[in-house]
Short mmCIF file of C-alpha atoms and ligand atoms in Angstrom, two decimals:
data_model
loop_
_atom_site.label_atom_id
_atom_site.label_comp_id
_atom_site.label_asym_id
_atom_site.label_seq_id
_atom_site.Cartn_x
_atom_site.Cartn_y
_atom_site.Cartn_z
CA UNK A 14 270.66 186.88 0.92
CA UNK A 15 267.35 184.38 1.03
CA UNK A 16 265.14 183.32 -1.50
CA UNK A 17 261.37 182.97 -0.50
CA UNK A 18 260.71 179.66 0.65
CA UNK A 19 257.15 179.95 1.44
CA UNK A 20 255.62 177.50 4.57
CA UNK A 21 252.32 177.31 4.65
CA UNK A 22 250.90 175.28 7.69
CA UNK A 23 247.76 173.79 6.94
CA UNK A 24 244.35 175.30 8.44
CA UNK A 25 243.41 171.44 9.34
CA UNK A 26 246.66 171.33 12.12
CA UNK A 27 244.91 170.86 15.54
CA UNK A 28 247.15 171.83 19.18
CA UNK A 29 247.44 168.01 19.42
CA UNK A 30 244.11 165.91 20.20
CA UNK A 31 244.20 163.97 16.79
CA UNK A 32 246.92 161.28 15.76
CA UNK A 33 248.43 161.71 12.65
CA UNK A 34 249.78 158.88 10.22
CA UNK A 35 253.49 158.83 9.54
CA UNK A 36 252.36 159.27 5.89
CA UNK A 37 249.98 162.10 6.58
CA UNK A 38 252.52 163.98 8.12
CA UNK A 39 254.88 163.54 5.29
CA UNK A 40 252.46 164.30 2.94
CA UNK A 41 251.42 167.76 4.87
CA UNK A 42 255.06 168.72 5.29
CA UNK A 43 255.94 168.28 1.46
CA UNK A 44 252.67 170.31 0.50
CA UNK A 45 254.36 173.03 3.12
CA UNK A 46 257.68 173.68 1.61
CA UNK A 47 259.12 175.18 -1.70
CA UNK A 48 262.62 174.69 -2.74
CA UNK A 49 265.56 177.57 -2.96
CA UNK A 50 265.57 179.09 -6.43
CA UNK A 51 268.54 181.27 -6.69
CA UNK A 52 271.33 179.91 -8.84
CA UNK A 53 275.00 180.40 -8.81
CA UNK A 54 277.83 178.73 -10.30
CA UNK A 55 280.91 177.09 -8.61
CA UNK A 56 284.06 174.98 -9.68
CA UNK A 57 283.42 171.14 -10.44
CA UNK A 58 285.00 170.47 -7.40
CA UNK A 59 282.82 172.71 -4.96
CA UNK A 60 279.98 171.05 -6.59
CA UNK A 61 280.03 167.95 -4.78
CA UNK A 62 276.78 167.19 -2.63
CA UNK A 63 275.04 170.58 -4.16
CA UNK A 64 272.06 170.27 -6.43
CA UNK A 65 272.29 171.08 -10.15
CA UNK A 66 270.22 174.01 -11.38
CA UNK A 67 270.33 173.48 -15.15
CA UNK A 68 271.02 170.69 -17.42
CA UNK A 69 273.97 169.39 -18.18
CA UNK A 70 274.42 169.36 -22.20
CA UNK A 71 277.38 167.63 -23.83
CA UNK A 72 279.43 170.17 -25.93
CA UNK A 73 281.48 167.15 -27.82
CA UNK A 74 280.92 163.27 -28.56
CA UNK A 75 282.75 161.21 -25.59
CA UNK A 76 284.87 159.84 -26.65
CA UNK A 77 285.74 162.37 -29.16
CA UNK A 78 287.71 160.12 -31.13
CA UNK A 79 287.07 156.20 -32.27
CA UNK A 80 289.97 154.60 -30.54
CA UNK A 81 291.10 151.05 -29.52
CA UNK A 82 289.60 149.06 -26.72
CA UNK A 83 292.24 146.95 -26.45
CA UNK A 84 296.20 146.39 -27.04
CA UNK A 85 296.90 144.88 -30.28
CA UNK A 86 296.92 145.43 -34.03
CA UNK A 87 294.94 148.02 -35.99
CA UNK A 88 293.60 146.74 -39.80
CA UNK A 89 291.24 146.92 -42.12
CA UNK A 90 288.08 144.47 -41.72
CA UNK A 91 287.89 143.49 -45.04
CA UNK A 92 291.00 141.70 -45.02
CA UNK A 93 290.15 139.52 -42.34
CA UNK A 94 290.41 135.82 -43.62
CA UNK A 95 287.19 134.27 -43.71
CA UNK A 96 289.37 130.61 -43.37
CA UNK A 97 292.94 129.45 -42.62
CA UNK A 98 295.39 132.71 -41.52
CA UNK A 99 296.29 136.04 -43.16
CA UNK A 100 299.49 137.68 -42.86
CA UNK A 101 300.06 141.80 -42.35
CA UNK A 102 303.15 144.16 -42.59
CA UNK A 103 303.40 146.28 -39.19
CA UNK A 104 304.03 149.98 -40.61
CA UNK A 105 303.93 152.01 -37.46
CA UNK A 106 302.75 152.43 -34.01
CA UNK A 107 299.59 154.28 -32.51
CA UNK A 108 299.86 155.53 -28.74
CA UNK A 109 297.02 156.87 -26.52
CA UNK A 110 297.74 160.68 -27.16
CA UNK A 111 299.72 160.21 -29.93
CA UNK A 112 298.01 159.04 -33.07
CA UNK A 113 299.49 156.99 -36.38
CA UNK A 114 299.15 159.68 -38.74
CA UNK A 115 299.38 157.42 -41.96
CA UNK A 116 296.49 155.36 -43.72
CA UNK A 117 296.12 151.86 -43.62
CA UNK A 118 296.65 150.01 -46.74
CA UNK A 119 295.19 146.70 -47.57
CA UNK A 120 297.51 144.26 -46.04
CA UNK A 121 299.33 146.23 -43.57
CA UNK A 122 298.72 146.76 -39.90
CA UNK A 123 299.48 149.34 -37.21
CA UNK A 124 300.76 148.44 -33.53
CA UNK A 125 297.85 149.74 -31.56
CA UNK A 126 297.42 150.45 -27.79
CA UNK A 127 294.29 151.00 -25.46
CA UNK A 128 292.58 154.49 -25.73
CA UNK A 129 295.08 155.34 -29.17
CA UNK A 130 292.64 156.45 -32.11
CA UNK A 131 291.98 154.23 -34.72
CA UNK A 132 294.39 155.12 -37.62
CA UNK A 133 292.32 156.03 -41.09
CA UNK A 134 291.24 153.31 -43.20
CA UNK A 135 291.64 150.79 -40.43
CA UNK A 136 288.26 149.87 -38.44
CA UNK A 137 289.26 146.67 -36.45
CA UNK A 138 291.67 145.69 -33.38
CA UNK A 139 293.22 142.36 -33.50
CA UNK A 140 293.88 141.45 -29.42
CA UNK A 141 297.89 140.64 -29.28
CA UNK A 142 297.17 137.94 -27.61
CA UNK A 143 295.84 136.30 -31.03
CA UNK A 144 298.42 137.49 -33.10
CA UNK A 145 301.69 135.68 -33.88
CA UNK A 146 304.21 138.17 -34.56
CA UNK A 147 307.66 137.69 -36.66
CA UNK A 148 309.61 140.55 -37.07
CA UNK A 149 307.80 143.26 -38.99
CA UNK A 150 305.12 140.77 -39.81
CA UNK A 151 302.22 139.57 -38.13
CA UNK A 152 299.76 136.09 -38.74
CA UNK A 153 296.22 135.83 -37.77
CA UNK A 154 293.53 133.59 -38.21
CA UNK A 155 290.01 133.09 -38.92
CA UNK A 156 288.13 134.15 -35.55
CA UNK A 157 287.79 137.96 -35.49
CA UNK A 158 285.57 139.70 -36.82
CA UNK A 159 285.25 143.42 -38.63
CA UNK A 160 284.69 146.08 -36.25
CA UNK A 161 285.92 144.37 -33.18
CA UNK A 162 287.19 145.56 -30.36
CA UNK A 163 286.95 149.26 -30.97
CA UNK A 164 285.09 151.75 -29.14
CA UNK A 165 283.22 154.52 -31.70
CA UNK A 166 283.29 158.56 -31.23
CA UNK A 167 280.03 159.25 -29.07
CA UNK A 168 279.28 156.00 -27.98
CA UNK A 169 279.00 156.92 -24.64
CA UNK A 170 277.76 160.49 -24.91
CA UNK A 171 276.45 162.71 -28.29
CA UNK A 172 277.16 165.92 -29.15
CA UNK A 173 274.21 167.72 -27.70
CA UNK A 174 273.10 165.77 -25.90
CA UNK A 175 271.79 165.96 -21.93
CA UNK A 176 273.66 164.59 -19.46
CA UNK A 177 272.33 165.35 -16.14
CA UNK A 178 268.99 166.93 -15.32
CA UNK A 179 268.54 169.89 -12.80
CA UNK A 180 267.47 168.70 -9.08
CA UNK A 181 270.26 165.96 -8.67
CA UNK A 182 272.64 166.17 -5.75
CA UNK A 183 275.97 165.68 -7.15
CA UNK A 184 277.77 162.48 -6.44
CA UNK A 185 281.45 161.93 -7.44
CA UNK A 186 280.66 160.43 -10.60
CA UNK A 187 278.65 163.12 -11.48
CA UNK A 188 281.90 165.68 -11.13
CA UNK A 189 283.92 163.12 -13.47
CA UNK A 190 281.09 162.98 -15.64
CA UNK A 191 280.96 166.90 -16.11
CA UNK A 192 284.98 167.25 -16.43
CA UNK A 193 284.71 164.57 -19.02
CA UNK A 194 283.37 167.47 -20.94
CA UNK A 195 285.97 169.40 -20.58
CA UNK A 196 283.14 171.79 -18.21
CA UNK A 197 284.97 173.44 -15.21
CA UNK A 198 281.79 175.29 -13.62
CA UNK A 199 278.46 173.97 -13.23
CA UNK A 200 274.98 175.84 -12.14
CA UNK A 201 273.91 174.60 -8.62
CA UNK A 202 271.15 176.29 -6.24
CA UNK A 203 272.21 177.96 -3.26
CA UNK A 204 272.86 176.04 -0.31
CA UNK A 205 269.82 175.40 2.16
CA UNK A 206 270.69 177.22 5.29
CA UNK A 207 269.44 175.14 8.98
CA UNK A 208 270.02 176.66 12.58
CA UNK A 209 269.73 174.38 15.03
CA UNK A 210 269.95 174.63 19.16
CA UNK A 211 268.58 172.84 21.97
CA UNK A 212 266.21 173.83 24.43
CA UNK A 213 265.96 171.89 28.34
CA UNK A 214 267.67 173.75 31.60
CA UNK A 215 268.84 170.31 32.40
CA UNK A 216 271.44 170.62 29.26
CA UNK A 217 275.10 170.99 29.55
CA UNK A 218 277.43 171.54 27.03
CA UNK A 219 280.68 168.87 26.59
CA UNK A 220 283.23 170.21 28.91
CA UNK A 221 280.73 171.50 31.55
CA UNK A 222 280.90 169.56 34.78
CA UNK A 223 277.59 167.96 35.26
CA UNK A 224 274.97 168.90 38.40
CA UNK A 225 272.56 166.86 39.79
CA UNK A 226 270.27 165.52 37.21
CA UNK A 227 271.71 167.63 34.51
CA UNK A 228 272.91 165.53 30.87
CA UNK A 229 275.07 166.66 28.45
CA UNK A 230 273.66 167.93 25.35
CA UNK A 231 273.90 165.19 22.49
CA UNK A 232 271.22 165.96 20.08
CA UNK A 233 273.30 168.90 19.01
CA UNK A 234 275.81 166.41 17.82
CA UNK A 235 273.63 164.10 16.25
CA UNK A 236 271.57 167.05 14.43
CA UNK A 237 274.69 168.45 13.46
CA UNK A 238 275.74 165.11 11.91
CA UNK A 239 272.77 164.31 10.34
CA UNK A 240 272.55 167.90 8.91
CA UNK A 241 276.51 167.76 7.43
CA UNK A 242 275.89 164.21 5.34
CA UNK A 243 272.79 166.31 3.80
CA UNK A 244 274.58 168.76 2.40
CA UNK A 245 273.57 171.60 3.76
CA UNK A 246 274.87 174.69 5.51
CA UNK A 247 274.06 174.41 9.51
CA UNK A 248 274.27 176.96 12.11
CA UNK A 249 275.00 175.51 15.99
CA UNK A 250 273.31 178.07 18.02
CA UNK A 251 274.31 175.70 21.49
CA UNK A 252 271.93 175.44 24.16
CA UNK A 253 269.03 177.97 24.92
CA UNK A 254 267.82 178.40 28.16
CA UNK A 255 264.62 178.68 29.09
CA UNK A 256 263.89 182.46 29.70
CA UNK A 257 261.42 184.72 27.47
CA UNK A 258 264.45 186.86 26.28
CA UNK A 259 266.88 184.06 25.43
CA UNK A 260 264.26 182.12 23.81
CA UNK A 261 263.15 185.02 21.68
CA UNK A 262 266.31 185.70 20.89
CA UNK A 263 267.22 182.60 19.67
CA UNK A 264 264.05 182.18 17.19
CA UNK A 265 264.62 185.63 15.73
CA UNK A 266 268.20 185.50 14.94
CA UNK A 267 267.62 181.78 13.56
CA UNK A 268 265.19 183.32 11.42
CA UNK A 269 266.74 185.89 10.08
CA UNK A 270 269.86 183.93 9.10
CA UNK A 271 268.32 180.65 7.87
CA UNK A 272 265.59 178.75 5.69
CA UNK A 273 264.95 176.33 8.27
CA UNK A 274 265.29 176.05 12.24
CA UNK A 275 265.31 172.40 13.79
CA UNK A 276 265.36 172.53 17.60
CA UNK A 277 264.83 169.49 19.78
CA UNK A 278 263.50 169.13 23.44
CA UNK A 279 260.27 171.14 24.84
CA UNK A 280 257.78 170.12 22.66
CA UNK A 281 255.43 168.05 24.84
CA UNK A 282 252.03 169.26 25.38
CA UNK A 283 252.33 171.91 28.63
CA UNK A 284 256.09 172.08 28.69
CA UNK A 285 258.45 175.07 27.60
CA UNK A 286 255.81 177.97 27.72
CA UNK A 287 257.94 180.00 26.28
CA UNK A 288 258.66 178.16 23.08
CA UNK A 289 255.26 177.96 22.46
CA UNK A 290 254.33 181.59 23.39
CA UNK A 291 257.60 182.82 21.16
CA UNK A 292 256.52 180.53 18.50
CA UNK A 293 252.90 182.22 18.39
CA UNK A 294 254.40 185.65 18.60
CA UNK A 295 256.71 185.39 15.77
CA UNK A 296 255.37 182.77 13.33
CA UNK A 297 252.61 179.74 13.83
CA UNK A 298 253.22 176.33 15.05
CA UNK A 299 251.43 173.60 15.25
CA UNK A 300 251.75 170.40 17.83
CA UNK A 301 251.11 167.20 16.03
CA UNK A 302 250.96 163.92 17.97
CA UNK A 303 251.94 161.42 15.45
CA UNK A 304 251.14 157.82 15.29
CA UNK A 305 254.62 156.36 15.64
CA UNK A 306 257.32 154.81 18.06
CA UNK A 307 259.77 156.50 19.44
CA UNK A 308 259.57 160.00 18.50
CA UNK A 309 255.80 161.22 18.79
CA UNK A 310 255.22 164.97 19.14
CA UNK A 311 256.67 167.04 16.45
CA UNK A 312 256.12 170.66 16.10
CA UNK A 313 256.26 172.33 12.51
CA UNK A 314 254.87 175.49 11.19
CA UNK A 315 257.13 179.09 10.39
CA UNK A 316 259.33 181.51 11.97
CA UNK A 317 259.02 184.36 9.57
CA UNK A 318 260.68 183.34 6.48
CA UNK A 319 261.78 180.14 7.88
CA UNK A 320 260.38 176.42 8.45
CA UNK A 321 260.66 175.21 11.97
CA UNK A 322 260.82 171.92 12.92
CA UNK A 323 260.38 171.15 16.85
CA UNK A 324 261.83 167.46 17.45
CA UNK A 325 260.94 165.67 21.09
CA UNK A 326 264.13 165.87 23.42
CA UNK A 327 264.38 162.09 23.48
CA UNK A 328 267.78 161.45 21.90
CA UNK A 329 266.35 158.68 19.76
CA UNK A 330 263.06 160.32 19.09
CA UNK A 331 264.98 162.93 17.78
CA UNK A 332 267.19 160.87 15.27
CA UNK A 333 264.22 159.22 14.05
CA UNK A 334 262.09 161.92 13.50
CA UNK A 335 264.82 163.44 11.74
CA UNK A 336 265.37 160.99 9.64
CA UNK A 337 261.93 160.38 8.74
CA UNK A 338 260.27 164.05 8.12
CA UNK A 339 263.02 166.50 8.64
CA UNK A 340 265.36 165.04 5.94
CA UNK A 341 263.09 164.46 3.33
CA UNK A 342 261.06 168.10 3.61
CA UNK A 343 265.29 169.44 3.89
CA UNK A 344 265.72 167.24 0.50
CA UNK A 345 262.61 169.14 -1.15
CA UNK A 346 263.58 172.43 0.16
CA UNK A 347 266.91 172.25 -0.64
CA UNK A 348 266.03 171.06 -4.20
CA UNK A 349 266.68 167.69 -4.64
CA UNK A 350 263.82 166.60 -7.17
CA UNK A 351 265.85 162.56 -7.72
CA UNK A 352 263.75 159.65 -5.49
CA UNK A 353 265.70 158.69 -3.01
CA UNK A 354 266.48 155.16 -4.23
CA UNK A 355 268.07 152.04 -2.31
CA UNK A 356 267.32 152.58 1.15
CA UNK A 357 264.50 150.31 1.52
CA UNK A 358 264.84 146.27 1.53
CA UNK A 359 262.99 143.20 3.06
CA UNK A 360 264.87 140.65 5.13
CA UNK A 361 264.10 138.07 7.05
CA UNK A 362 263.51 139.05 10.71
CA UNK A 363 265.46 136.58 13.29
CA UNK A 364 263.82 137.59 16.55
CA UNK A 365 260.38 138.08 17.91
CA UNK A 366 259.21 141.62 17.97
CA UNK A 367 255.97 142.76 20.28
CA UNK A 368 254.26 145.82 18.89
CA UNK A 369 251.06 147.79 19.32
CA UNK A 370 248.76 148.00 16.54
CA UNK A 371 247.54 151.48 15.22
CA UNK A 372 250.93 153.31 15.26
CA UNK A 373 254.36 152.94 13.15
CA UNK A 374 257.38 151.75 14.92
CA UNK A 375 260.75 151.76 14.13
CA UNK A 376 263.07 149.35 16.30
CA UNK A 377 266.87 149.85 15.26
CA UNK A 378 267.97 146.78 13.71
CA UNK A 379 271.36 145.35 12.37
CA UNK A 380 270.97 143.75 8.65
CA UNK A 381 273.64 141.15 7.96
CA UNK A 382 273.37 139.02 4.89
CA UNK A 383 273.28 134.99 5.90
CA UNK A 384 275.79 131.97 4.10
CA UNK A 385 272.84 132.17 1.43
CA UNK A 386 273.26 135.34 0.86
CA UNK A 387 269.67 136.34 1.66
CA UNK A 388 269.01 139.12 4.33
CA UNK A 389 268.54 138.59 7.74
CA UNK A 390 267.66 141.49 10.23
CA UNK A 391 267.65 141.55 14.09
CA UNK A 392 266.72 143.97 16.82
CA UNK A 393 270.41 145.81 18.68
CA UNK A 394 268.37 144.98 21.96
CA UNK A 395 266.94 147.99 24.14
CA UNK A 396 264.40 150.06 22.12
CA UNK A 397 264.06 153.12 24.60
CA UNK A 398 264.10 156.47 22.99
CA UNK A 399 266.56 157.41 25.33
CA UNK A 400 269.16 154.40 24.35
CA UNK A 401 271.29 156.23 21.76
CA UNK A 402 273.26 153.17 21.73
CA UNK A 403 270.66 151.50 19.95
CA UNK A 404 271.12 153.64 17.26
CA UNK A 405 274.35 154.22 17.42
CA UNK A 406 274.98 149.75 17.05
CA UNK A 407 272.16 149.86 14.08
CA UNK A 408 272.21 149.60 10.62
CA UNK A 409 268.88 150.11 9.97
CA UNK A 410 265.17 150.61 11.08
CA UNK A 411 262.80 148.27 11.03
CA UNK A 412 259.85 149.52 9.69
CA UNK A 413 256.67 147.97 11.44
CA UNK A 414 253.43 149.91 9.70
CA UNK A 415 250.44 150.44 11.62
CA UNK A 416 248.67 147.34 10.90
CA UNK A 417 251.34 145.25 12.27
CA UNK A 418 250.60 143.73 15.72
CA UNK A 419 253.82 141.46 16.15
CA UNK A 420 256.65 139.94 14.44
CA UNK A 421 257.55 136.37 14.50
CA UNK A 422 260.93 135.13 14.13
CA UNK A 423 261.13 134.12 10.54
CA UNK A 424 258.46 136.95 8.98
CA UNK A 425 259.68 139.20 6.27
CA UNK A 426 259.78 142.80 7.39
CA UNK A 427 260.29 146.39 5.72
CA UNK A 428 264.01 147.79 6.21
CA UNK A 429 265.02 150.99 5.68
CA UNK A 430 268.97 150.95 5.80
CA UNK A 431 270.90 153.97 7.46
CA UNK A 432 273.46 153.56 4.36
CA UNK A 433 272.48 155.97 2.04
CA UNK A 434 270.30 158.06 4.34
CA UNK A 435 273.37 159.04 6.63
P1 AMP B 515 261.84 166.50 26.21
O1 AMP B 515 261.27 166.47 24.97
O2 AMP B 515 262.19 168.38 26.32
O3 AMP B 515 260.88 166.54 27.44
O4 AMP B 515 262.86 165.98 26.73
C1 AMP B 515 262.81 164.42 27.06
C2 AMP B 515 263.77 164.03 27.32
O5 AMP B 515 265.20 163.86 26.34
C3 AMP B 515 264.52 164.37 28.60
O6 AMP B 515 265.05 163.19 29.53
C4 AMP B 515 266.13 165.25 28.42
O7 AMP B 515 266.54 165.37 29.50
C5 AMP B 515 266.00 164.80 27.06
N1 AMP B 515 266.81 165.65 26.35
C6 AMP B 515 266.00 166.88 25.82
N2 AMP B 515 267.23 167.42 25.26
C7 AMP B 515 268.20 167.02 24.89
C8 AMP B 515 269.77 167.09 24.47
N3 AMP B 515 269.79 167.77 23.84
N4 AMP B 515 270.60 165.92 24.42
C9 AMP B 515 270.24 164.75 24.97
N5 AMP B 515 269.21 164.75 25.67
C10 AMP B 515 267.92 165.71 26.06
MG1 MG B 516 262.76 169.55 28.40
#
């Protein structure tokens, strides 16, 4: 069951004679899609990478009992000596999961382990390393403070407080946090479904022999990887041959089953007539020229209810356009509302880079800390849009904005880390 994801393409779109800036394209995409709304309940473990649909409110205090932060001895803070030493009788033991049932009177102490409930009438724990023990008696000096080494009930989370907000993609710590509240099931948004296929008569699937001029279809592998990491449900529809029937069937099937369709190849002007024709018939599509390198052409629109992203064919362009445009748009459709943090840093560029002004460029880089701890980045070498090894050997994009005309060694540049994104 699909709920409505309305895709609205702006009336300002053109068939490609004006260039959009990277930021304009991002804004238009964000404004054109809506998040999924259907909610389902899943077991906590199945909620990893899913998008939280309702607040998690704590039904209890965490910790639920005031307990010891150390192995040591529990006693009354008022018994601590202001100077000199004081002696106490050890009257019992409190273990994590096995509380001391009695009350601690003045002059008494209870041997206590980390996590054990603080016995009644005591409020202070002395570390065992600070105690001289002699049989059933201990002696302590005057360096201690009332209340020390004790974790108060509710100090982490209080009953009724909101622990997690909707719109968060759940990470391992969230699963633990939810479990720590005794909650077994969580409400999440239904998974976004994304169909993808490649177009191009020269494409062969892995396992097939290569004829003259053929290439193996690598884009379906990178797109598979990028979608998997994002946490969507994906549908791999293979290579679609350039016939009217195949193209039309592929788009219809994709639109019936998916919220979004990602294709690669065939978006250059004058290419793949059946693709354009079919898209015009089944939906609305605009071909955008984006002032960027690599990855200039991008088709965006809708096929039925599904959002459509037509990426360029060149393997590096596919990845750059996916990360810059498709990923943030799909995140929005998935219902993620938390901003992505920690993916952009500044670093010293170790080499020079030539660049044309008026477009954003995304050379691939390798970012590494220097001996003094500062960050430095170098380009991964040849940057052709067909050179996929430039992505494979990289750990970041060097983001050079439209105004930049060149980078001189030693300049500070903005770097977008793959870590976190991929
Ligand atoms: P296109 O955008 O269709 O003109 O393709 C540009 C270049 O990317 C051509 O050299 C294509 O052979 C190549 N290409 C297109 N699709 C794929 C694919 N799925 N895997 C690998 N290379 C591709
Ligand atoms: Mg092609």
